Amino acid sequence: MITPILLCGGSGTRLWPLSRKSYPKQFVPLTGETTLFQASAARLSGPGFAAPLVLTGSDFRFIVTEQLAAAGIDPGAVLIEPEGRNTAPAVLAAALWLERSDPEALMLVAPSDHVVPDAAAFRAAV
């Protein structure tokens, strides 16, 4: 099983006013009905994938759980970063958590703000 690690940080400054500090671009439906975060979670779900492990800040914890519930995806865990420190510390926290919960697990780290038009091809490549 592959455990998706979804990174949900960001400052929300690049696509203002749609994206802002309290609501960064991954939580906005920019390319369709679902948000970039929901599309990322859906792309990394199904056969061969465990429930996602989400890393986010305390400001976004409720948005994360609401959007996953709306997409019909049960999060495996949501880790709250005390403060944003970029990607490497978040990946380390996920790896340590996953190693404790399932030492044999494989992890796939993915940002939650990318657009991948062909989810089936992406899953096949993974």
Short mmCIF file of N, CA, C and O in Angstrom, two decimals:
data_model
loop_
_atom_site.label_atom_id
_atom_site.label_comp_id
_atom_site.label_asym_id
_atom_site.label_seq_id
_atom_site.Cartn_x
_atom_site.Cartn_y
_atom_site.Cartn_z
N MET A 1 0.83 -1.20 0.00
CA MET A 1 0.00 0.00 0.00
C MET A 1 0.87 1.25 0.00
O MET A 1 1.86 1.33 0.71
N ILE A 2 0.46 2.22 -0.75
CA ILE A 2 1.14 3.51 -0.79
C ILE A 2 0.32 4.49 0.05
O ILE A 2 -0.89 4.62 -0.15
N THR A 3 0.98 5.15 0.96
CA THR A 3 0.32 6.19 1.75
C THR A 3 0.62 7.54 1.14
O THR A 3 1.77 7.98 1.12
N PRO A 4 -0.40 8.22 0.62
CA PRO A 4 -0.19 9.56 0.08
C PRO A 4 0.05 10.55 1.21
O PRO A 4 -0.66 10.55 2.21
N ILE A 5 1.05 11.37 1.05
CA ILE A 5 1.34 12.46 1.98
C ILE A 5 0.98 13.74 1.25
O ILE A 5 1.64 14.12 0.28
N LEU A 6 -0.09 14.39 1.68
CA LEU A 6 -0.55 15.61 1.02
C LEU A 6 -0.09 16.82 1.82
O LEU A 6 -0.42 16.97 3.00
N LEU A 7 0.66 17.67 1.17
CA LEU A 7 1.18 18.88 1.80
C LEU A 7 0.23 20.05 1.52
O LEU A 7 -0.04 20.38 0.36
N CYS A 8 -0.27 20.65 2.58
CA CYS A 8 -1.27 21.72 2.45
C CYS A 8 -0.86 22.97 3.20
O CYS A 8 -1.53 23.40 4.14
N GLY A 9 0.24 23.54 2.82
CA GLY A 9 0.66 24.79 3.44
C GLY A 9 0.43 25.92 2.47
O GLY A 9 -0.44 25.86 1.62
N GLY A 10 1.21 26.92 2.58
CA GLY A 10 1.14 28.01 1.62
C GLY A 10 0.72 29.32 2.25
O GLY A 10 0.04 29.35 3.27
N SER A 11 1.11 30.38 1.58
CA SER A 11 0.82 31.71 2.11
C SER A 11 -0.33 32.39 1.38
O SER A 11 -0.80 33.44 1.80
N GLY A 12 -0.79 31.80 0.27
CA GLY A 12 -1.93 32.36 -0.43
C GLY A 12 -1.68 33.69 -1.11
O GLY A 12 -2.60 34.48 -1.29
N THR A 13 -0.44 33.95 -1.52
CA THR A 13 -0.12 35.26 -2.09
C THR A 13 -0.07 35.29 -3.62
O THR A 13 -0.15 36.36 -4.21
N ARG A 14 0.04 34.15 -4.26
CA ARG A 14 0.28 34.16 -5.71
C ARG A 14 -0.95 34.44 -6.56
O ARG A 14 -0.83 35.02 -7.63
N LEU A 15 -2.10 34.03 -6.13
CA LEU A 15 -3.30 34.20 -6.94
C LEU A 15 -4.35 35.09 -6.27
O LEU A 15 -5.55 34.88 -6.42
N TRP A 16 -3.88 36.07 -5.52
CA TRP A 16 -4.79 36.99 -4.87
C TRP A 16 -5.65 37.68 -5.92
O TRP A 16 -5.14 37.98 -7.01
N PRO A 17 -6.92 37.88 -5.73
CA PRO A 17 -7.70 37.75 -4.51
C PRO A 17 -8.38 36.38 -4.33
O PRO A 17 -8.97 36.12 -3.30
N LEU A 18 -8.30 35.50 -5.34
CA LEU A 18 -8.92 34.18 -5.16
C LEU A 18 -8.23 33.41 -4.04
O LEU A 18 -8.87 32.72 -3.26
N SER A 19 -6.92 33.49 -4.02
CA SER A 19 -6.13 32.80 -3.01
C SER A 19 -5.61 33.86 -2.04
O SER A 19 -5.11 34.90 -2.46
N ARG A 20 -5.77 33.60 -0.77
CA ARG A 20 -5.30 34.55 0.23
C ARG A 20 -4.77 33.81 1.45
O ARG A 20 -4.90 32.60 1.53
N LYS A 21 -4.20 34.51 2.38
CA LYS A 21 -3.55 33.87 3.53
C LYS A 21 -4.48 32.91 4.25
O LYS A 21 -4.09 31.83 4.65
N SER A 22 -5.73 33.28 4.42
CA SER A 22 -6.67 32.42 5.15
C SER A 22 -7.30 31.34 4.28
O SER A 22 -8.02 30.48 4.79
N TYR A 23 -7.04 31.37 2.97
CA TYR A 23 -7.66 30.42 2.05
C TYR A 23 -6.78 30.27 0.80
O TYR A 23 -7.11 30.77 -0.27
N PRO A 24 -5.62 29.56 0.92
CA PRO A 24 -4.70 29.45 -0.21
C PRO A 24 -5.28 28.65 -1.38
O PRO A 24 -6.29 27.96 -1.25
N LYS A 25 -4.60 28.74 -2.50
CA LYS A 25 -5.13 28.25 -3.78
C LYS A 25 -5.54 26.78 -3.78
O LYS A 25 -6.44 26.41 -4.51
N GLN A 26 -4.92 25.91 -2.98
CA GLN A 26 -5.31 24.51 -3.02
C GLN A 26 -6.73 24.28 -2.53
O GLN A 26 -7.33 23.26 -2.84
N PHE A 27 -7.30 25.22 -1.81
CA PHE A 27 -8.66 25.06 -1.27
C PHE A 27 -9.71 25.75 -2.13
O PHE A 27 -10.88 25.79 -1.76
N VAL A 28 -9.30 26.31 -3.26
CA VAL A 28 -10.19 27.05 -4.15
C VAL A 28 -10.45 26.21 -5.40
O VAL A 28 -9.52 25.62 -5.95
N PRO A 29 -11.70 26.15 -5.88
CA PRO A 29 -11.97 25.41 -7.12
C PRO A 29 -11.55 26.22 -8.35
O PRO A 29 -12.36 26.88 -8.99
N LEU A 30 -10.27 26.17 -8.68
CA LEU A 30 -9.73 26.97 -9.78
C LEU A 30 -9.98 26.38 -11.15
O LEU A 30 -10.11 27.11 -12.13
N THR A 31 -10.01 25.04 -11.26
CA THR A 31 -10.07 24.41 -12.58
C THR A 31 -11.32 23.57 -12.82
O THR A 31 -11.37 22.83 -13.78
N GLY A 32 -12.29 23.69 -11.95
CA GLY A 32 -13.51 22.89 -12.12
C GLY A 32 -14.35 22.93 -10.87
O GLY A 32 -14.29 23.86 -10.07
N GLU A 33 -15.13 21.87 -10.68
CA GLU A 33 -16.05 21.79 -9.54
C GLU A 33 -15.34 21.55 -8.22
O GLU A 33 -15.81 21.99 -7.17
N THR A 34 -14.24 20.81 -8.25
CA THR A 34 -13.54 20.48 -7.02
C THR A 34 -12.32 21.38 -6.84
O THR A 34 -11.83 21.99 -7.79
N THR A 35 -11.82 21.42 -5.62
CA THR A 35 -10.62 22.21 -5.36
C THR A 35 -9.38 21.42 -5.78
O THR A 35 -9.45 20.21 -6.00
N LEU A 36 -8.26 22.11 -5.86
CA LEU A 36 -7.01 21.42 -6.19
C LEU A 36 -6.67 20.39 -5.12
O LEU A 36 -6.18 19.30 -5.43
N PHE A 37 -6.95 20.70 -3.86
CA PHE A 37 -6.72 19.77 -2.76
C PHE A 37 -7.59 18.52 -2.91
O PHE A 37 -7.12 17.39 -2.79
N GLN A 38 -8.87 18.70 -3.19
CA GLN A 38 -9.77 17.56 -3.37
C GLN A 38 -9.34 16.71 -4.57
O GLN A 38 -9.37 15.49 -4.50
N ALA A 39 -8.93 17.35 -5.65
CA ALA A 39 -8.46 16.61 -6.82
C ALA A 39 -7.20 15.82 -6.50
O ALA A 39 -7.04 14.67 -6.94
N SER A 40 -6.30 16.41 -5.72
CA SER A 40 -5.07 15.70 -5.33
C SER A 40 -5.41 14.48 -4.49
O SER A 40 -4.86 13.40 -4.69
N ALA A 41 -6.30 14.65 -3.53
CA ALA A 41 -6.70 13.53 -2.67
C ALA A 41 -7.38 12.44 -3.49
O ALA A 41 -7.11 11.24 -3.30
N ALA A 42 -8.23 12.81 -4.42
CA ALA A 42 -8.92 11.81 -5.25
C ALA A 42 -7.95 11.08 -6.17
O ALA A 42 -8.05 9.87 -6.37
N ARG A 43 -7.00 11.83 -6.71
CA ARG A 43 -6.00 11.24 -7.62
C ARG A 43 -5.17 10.18 -6.90
O ARG A 43 -4.71 9.23 -7.50
N LEU A 44 -4.99 10.34 -5.59
CA LEU A 44 -4.16 9.42 -4.80
C LEU A 44 -5.02 8.55 -3.89
O LEU A 44 -4.64 8.25 -2.76
N SER A 45 -6.17 8.14 -4.39
CA SER A 45 -7.03 7.23 -3.63
C SER A 45 -7.45 6.08 -4.53
O SER A 45 -7.28 6.13 -5.74
N GLY A 46 -7.97 5.06 -3.90
CA GLY A 46 -8.42 3.89 -4.65
C GLY A 46 -7.51 2.71 -4.42
O GLY A 46 -6.69 2.71 -3.49
N PRO A 47 -7.62 1.69 -5.27
CA PRO A 47 -6.81 0.48 -5.09
C PRO A 47 -5.31 0.80 -5.03
O PRO A 47 -4.79 1.56 -5.84
N GLY A 48 -4.65 0.23 -4.05
CA GLY A 48 -3.22 0.41 -3.89
C GLY A 48 -2.83 1.58 -3.02
O GLY A 48 -1.66 1.75 -2.68
N PHE A 49 -3.80 2.43 -2.66
CA PHE A 49 -3.52 3.60 -1.84
C PHE A 49 -4.20 3.50 -0.49
O PHE A 49 -5.38 3.16 -0.41
N ALA A 50 -3.46 3.82 0.56
CA ALA A 50 -4.03 3.93 1.90
C ALA A 50 -4.69 5.30 2.03
O ALA A 50 -4.58 6.15 1.13
N ALA A 51 -5.38 5.52 3.14
CA ALA A 51 -5.95 6.84 3.40
C ALA A 51 -4.81 7.86 3.45
O ALA A 51 -3.71 7.55 3.91
N PRO A 52 -5.06 9.07 2.99
CA PRO A 52 -3.98 10.06 2.94
C PRO A 52 -3.58 10.55 4.33
O PRO A 52 -4.40 10.60 5.25
N LEU A 53 -2.34 10.92 4.45
CA LEU A 53 -1.82 11.61 5.61
C LEU A 53 -1.64 13.06 5.17
O LEU A 53 -0.95 13.32 4.18
N VAL A 54 -2.32 13.97 5.84
CA VAL A 54 -2.32 15.37 5.43
C VAL A 54 -1.49 16.19 6.42
O VAL A 54 -1.67 16.04 7.63
N LEU A 55 -0.61 17.01 5.90
CA LEU A 55 0.15 17.95 6.73
C LEU A 55 -0.31 19.36 6.40
O LEU A 55 -0.32 19.75 5.23
N THR A 56 -0.71 20.09 7.43
CA THR A 56 -1.22 21.43 7.24
C THR A 56 -0.99 22.25 8.49
O THR A 56 -0.53 21.74 9.51
N GLY A 57 -1.31 23.52 8.42
CA GLY A 57 -1.22 24.39 9.58
C GLY A 57 -2.54 24.41 10.33
O GLY A 57 -3.58 24.00 9.81
N SER A 58 -2.51 24.91 11.53
CA SER A 58 -3.73 24.92 12.35
C SER A 58 -4.84 25.76 11.72
O SER A 58 -6.01 25.46 11.90
N ASP A 59 -4.48 26.77 10.94
CA ASP A 59 -5.49 27.61 10.29
C ASP A 59 -6.32 26.83 9.27
O ASP A 59 -7.44 27.24 8.94
N PHE A 60 -5.77 25.74 8.74
CA PHE A 60 -6.45 25.03 7.65
C PHE A 60 -7.03 23.68 8.06
O PHE A 60 -7.59 22.97 7.24
N ARG A 61 -6.89 23.28 9.32
CA ARG A 61 -7.29 21.93 9.73
C ARG A 61 -8.76 21.66 9.48
O ARG A 61 -9.11 20.55 9.09
N PHE A 62 -9.62 22.65 9.68
CA PHE A 62 -11.04 22.43 9.47
C PHE A 62 -11.38 22.42 7.98
O PHE A 62 -12.23 21.66 7.53
N ILE A 63 -10.70 23.25 7.20
CA ILE A 63 -10.92 23.26 5.75
C ILE A 63 -10.53 21.89 5.18
O ILE A 63 -11.24 21.33 4.35
N VAL A 64 -9.39 21.35 5.63
CA VAL A 64 -8.92 20.04 5.16
C VAL A 64 -9.96 18.97 5.42
O VAL A 64 -10.34 18.21 4.52
N THR A 65 -10.45 18.88 6.65
CA THR A 65 -11.41 17.81 6.97
C THR A 65 -12.75 18.03 6.27
O THR A 65 -13.36 17.07 5.81
N GLU A 66 -13.19 19.27 6.15
CA GLU A 66 -14.44 19.54 5.44
C GLU A 66 -14.33 19.18 3.96
O GLU A 66 -15.25 18.57 3.40
N GLN A 67 -13.22 19.55 3.32
CA GLN A 67 -13.09 19.28 1.89
C GLN A 67 -12.91 17.79 1.62
O GLN A 67 -13.41 17.29 0.62
N LEU A 68 -12.20 17.07 2.48
CA LEU A 68 -12.07 15.62 2.29
C LEU A 68 -13.43 14.95 2.48
O LEU A 68 -13.80 14.06 1.70
N ALA A 69 -14.19 15.37 3.48
CA ALA A 69 -15.52 14.81 3.70
C ALA A 69 -16.42 15.07 2.49
O ALA A 69 -17.14 14.17 2.03
N ALA A 70 -16.36 16.27 1.94
CA ALA A 70 -17.17 16.61 0.77
C ALA A 70 -16.78 15.76 -0.44
O ALA A 70 -17.62 15.46 -1.28
N ALA A 71 -15.51 15.36 -0.51
CA ALA A 71 -15.03 14.53 -1.62
C ALA A 71 -15.23 13.03 -1.32
O ALA A 71 -14.90 12.20 -2.17
N GLY A 72 -15.73 12.70 -0.13
CA GLY A 72 -15.95 11.30 0.22
C GLY A 72 -14.66 10.56 0.55
O GLY A 72 -14.58 9.35 0.39
N ILE A 73 -13.65 11.28 1.02
CA ILE A 73 -12.36 10.67 1.34
C ILE A 73 -12.11 10.82 2.84
O ILE A 73 -12.15 11.92 3.39
N ASP A 74 -11.85 9.68 3.49
CA ASP A 74 -11.56 9.68 4.92
C ASP A 74 -10.06 9.85 5.11
O ASP A 74 -9.29 9.03 4.63
N PRO A 75 -9.63 10.93 5.80
CA PRO A 75 -8.18 11.10 5.98
C PRO A 75 -7.64 10.06 6.96
O PRO A 75 -8.27 9.72 7.94
N GLY A 76 -6.46 9.56 6.66
CA GLY A 76 -5.81 8.65 7.59
C GLY A 76 -5.40 9.38 8.84
O GLY A 76 -5.59 8.92 9.95
N ALA A 77 -4.86 10.56 8.69
CA ALA A 77 -4.45 11.41 9.81
C ALA A 77 -4.21 12.81 9.26
O ALA A 77 -3.89 12.98 8.09
N VAL A 78 -4.36 13.77 10.13
CA VAL A 78 -4.04 15.15 9.79
C VAL A 78 -3.02 15.62 10.81
O VAL A 78 -3.32 15.68 12.00
N LEU A 79 -1.81 15.90 10.35
CA LEU A 79 -0.76 16.40 11.22
C LEU A 79 -0.73 17.92 11.11
O LEU A 79 -0.73 18.46 10.00
N ILE A 80 -0.73 18.58 12.26
CA ILE A 80 -0.74 20.04 12.30
C ILE A 80 0.68 20.55 12.56
O ILE A 80 1.28 20.22 13.59
N GLU A 81 1.18 21.33 11.64
CA GLU A 81 2.50 21.94 11.82
C GLU A 81 2.36 23.14 12.77
O GLU A 81 1.46 23.95 12.60
N PRO A 82 3.25 23.26 13.75
CA PRO A 82 3.16 24.41 14.65
C PRO A 82 3.42 25.73 13.92
O PRO A 82 2.86 26.76 14.26
N GLU A 83 4.25 25.69 12.89
CA GLU A 83 4.46 26.83 12.01
C GLU A 83 5.08 26.33 10.71
O GLU A 83 5.75 25.29 10.70
N GLY A 84 4.79 27.03 9.63
CA GLY A 84 5.30 26.62 8.33
C GLY A 84 6.81 26.71 8.26
O GLY A 84 7.38 27.75 8.61
N ARG A 85 7.45 25.65 7.81
CA ARG A 85 8.90 25.63 7.66
C ARG A 85 9.30 25.00 6.34
O ARG A 85 10.35 24.39 6.24
N ASN A 86 8.44 25.09 5.35
CA ASN A 86 8.70 24.55 4.02
C ASN A 86 8.57 23.03 3.99
O ASN A 86 8.09 22.41 4.93
N THR A 87 9.04 22.43 2.91
CA THR A 87 8.74 21.04 2.61
C THR A 87 9.51 20.02 3.44
O THR A 87 8.93 19.06 3.93
N ALA A 88 10.80 20.17 3.59
CA ALA A 88 11.62 19.14 4.23
C ALA A 88 11.15 18.78 5.65
O ALA A 88 10.99 17.60 5.96
N PRO A 89 10.90 19.74 6.54
CA PRO A 89 10.42 19.36 7.87
C PRO A 89 9.05 18.67 7.84
O PRO A 89 8.80 17.76 8.62
N ALA A 90 8.20 19.07 6.92
CA ALA A 90 6.89 18.43 6.80
C ALA A 90 7.03 16.98 6.35
O ALA A 90 6.37 16.09 6.88
N VAL A 91 7.92 16.74 5.40
CA VAL A 91 8.16 15.37 4.92
C VAL A 91 8.76 14.53 6.04
O VAL A 91 8.38 13.37 6.23
N LEU A 92 9.67 15.09 6.80
CA LEU A 92 10.26 14.37 7.93
C LEU A 92 9.19 14.01 8.96
O LEU A 92 9.14 12.87 9.44
N ALA A 93 8.33 14.94 9.29
CA ALA A 93 7.25 14.65 10.26
C ALA A 93 6.36 13.52 9.74
O ALA A 93 5.99 12.61 10.50
N ALA A 94 6.03 13.56 8.47
CA ALA A 94 5.20 12.50 7.88
C ALA A 94 5.92 11.16 7.92
O ALA A 94 5.32 10.13 8.26
N ALA A 95 7.19 11.15 7.58
CA ALA A 95 7.96 9.91 7.58
C ALA A 95 8.05 9.32 8.98
O ALA A 95 7.90 8.10 9.16
N LEU A 96 8.29 10.16 9.97
CA LEU A 96 8.37 9.66 11.35
C LEU A 96 7.03 9.12 11.82
O LEU A 96 6.95 8.08 12.47
N TRP A 97 5.94 9.82 11.50
CA TRP A 97 4.61 9.35 11.89
C TRP A 97 4.30 8.02 11.20
O TRP A 97 3.82 7.09 11.85
N LEU A 98 4.59 7.94 9.92
CA LEU A 98 4.29 6.73 9.16
C LEU A 98 5.16 5.56 9.62
O LEU A 98 4.67 4.43 9.74
N GLU A 99 6.41 5.81 9.93
CA GLU A 99 7.30 4.75 10.40
C GLU A 99 6.79 4.16 11.71
O GLU A 99 6.85 2.96 11.93
N ARG A 100 6.23 5.02 12.57
CA ARG A 100 5.67 4.54 13.84
C ARG A 100 4.38 3.76 13.65
O ARG A 100 4.14 2.78 14.34
N SER A 101 3.56 4.19 12.71
CA SER A 101 2.27 3.53 12.53
C SER A 101 2.33 2.32 11.62
O SER A 101 1.55 1.38 11.78
N ASP A 102 3.23 2.33 10.63
CA ASP A 102 3.35 1.20 9.70
C ASP A 102 4.76 1.20 9.09
O ASP A 102 4.98 1.78 8.03
N PRO A 103 5.70 0.55 9.76
CA PRO A 103 7.10 0.58 9.30
C PRO A 103 7.32 0.04 7.89
O PRO A 103 8.32 0.36 7.26
N GLU A 104 6.39 -0.74 7.36
CA GLU A 104 6.53 -1.30 6.02
C GLU A 104 5.86 -0.45 4.95
O GLU A 104 5.91 -0.79 3.76
N ALA A 105 5.24 0.64 5.33
CA ALA A 105 4.49 1.46 4.38
C ALA A 105 5.40 2.17 3.39
O ALA A 105 6.55 2.49 3.70
N LEU A 106 4.87 2.40 2.22
CA LEU A 106 5.52 3.25 1.22
C LEU A 106 4.82 4.59 1.26
O LEU A 106 3.61 4.67 1.41
N MET A 107 5.58 5.67 1.12
CA MET A 107 4.95 6.98 1.11
C MET A 107 5.21 7.70 -0.20
O MET A 107 6.27 7.53 -0.81
N LEU A 108 4.22 8.43 -0.61
CA LEU A 108 4.31 9.24 -1.82
C LEU A 108 3.97 10.67 -1.41
O LEU A 108 2.83 10.95 -1.01
N VAL A 109 4.93 11.55 -1.47
CA VAL A 109 4.74 12.94 -1.07
C VAL A 109 4.22 13.72 -2.28
O VAL A 109 4.80 13.64 -3.36
N ALA A 110 3.14 14.45 -2.05
CA ALA A 110 2.54 15.21 -3.15
C ALA A 110 2.05 16.57 -2.66
O ALA A 110 1.44 16.66 -1.60
N PRO A 111 2.31 17.60 -3.43
CA PRO A 111 1.71 18.89 -3.10
C PRO A 111 0.21 18.80 -3.37
O PRO A 111 -0.25 17.95 -4.13
N SER A 112 -0.54 19.67 -2.76
CA SER A 112 -1.99 19.62 -2.95
C SER A 112 -2.49 20.75 -3.83
O SER A 112 -3.69 21.01 -3.89
N ASP A 113 -1.59 21.39 -4.56
CA ASP A 113 -2.02 22.51 -5.40
C ASP A 113 -1.62 22.36 -6.86
O ASP A 113 -1.51 23.33 -7.59
N HIS A 114 -1.41 21.12 -7.30
CA HIS A 114 -1.05 20.88 -8.70
C HIS A 114 -2.27 20.44 -9.50
O HIS A 114 -3.19 19.84 -8.96
N VAL A 115 -2.24 20.71 -10.78
CA VAL A 115 -3.26 20.23 -11.70
C VAL A 115 -2.64 19.09 -12.50
O VAL A 115 -1.59 19.26 -13.13
N VAL A 116 -3.27 17.92 -12.46
CA VAL A 116 -2.83 16.76 -13.22
C VAL A 116 -4.03 16.32 -14.06
O VAL A 116 -4.97 15.72 -13.53
N PRO A 117 -4.02 16.63 -15.35
CA PRO A 117 -5.20 16.37 -16.18
C PRO A 117 -5.57 14.89 -16.33
O PRO A 117 -6.74 14.56 -16.46
N ASP A 118 -4.59 13.99 -16.31
CA ASP A 118 -4.88 12.59 -16.53
C ASP A 118 -4.52 11.78 -15.27
O ASP A 118 -3.42 11.26 -15.14
N ALA A 119 -5.48 11.71 -14.35
CA ALA A 119 -5.25 11.05 -13.06
C ALA A 119 -4.95 9.56 -13.25
O ALA A 119 -4.11 8.99 -12.54
N ALA A 120 -5.57 8.92 -14.22
CA ALA A 120 -5.33 7.49 -14.45
C ALA A 120 -3.89 7.27 -14.90
O ALA A 120 -3.24 6.33 -14.44
N ALA A 121 -3.38 8.09 -15.78
CA ALA A 121 -1.99 7.96 -16.23
C ALA A 121 -1.03 8.23 -15.07
O ALA A 121 -0.01 7.57 -14.95
N PHE A 122 -1.37 9.19 -14.23
CA PHE A 122 -0.54 9.49 -13.07
C PHE A 122 -0.47 8.27 -12.14
O PHE A 122 0.61 7.85 -11.73
N ARG A 123 -1.64 7.68 -11.83
CA ARG A 123 -1.67 6.50 -10.96
C ARG A 123 -0.91 5.34 -11.59
O ARG A 123 -0.19 4.62 -10.90
N ALA A 124 -1.03 5.16 -12.88
CA ALA A 124 -0.31 4.09 -13.57
C ALA A 124 1.19 4.31 -13.48
O ALA A 124 1.96 3.37 -13.29
N ALA A 125 1.62 5.54 -13.60
CA ALA A 125 3.05 5.85 -13.49
C ALA A 125 3.57 5.60 -12.08
O ALA A 125 4.67 5.12 -11.90
N VAL A 126 2.74 5.91 -11.10
CA VAL A 126 3.13 5.67 -9.70
C VAL A 126 3.24 4.18 -9.48
O VAL A 126 4.14 3.68 -8.87
#
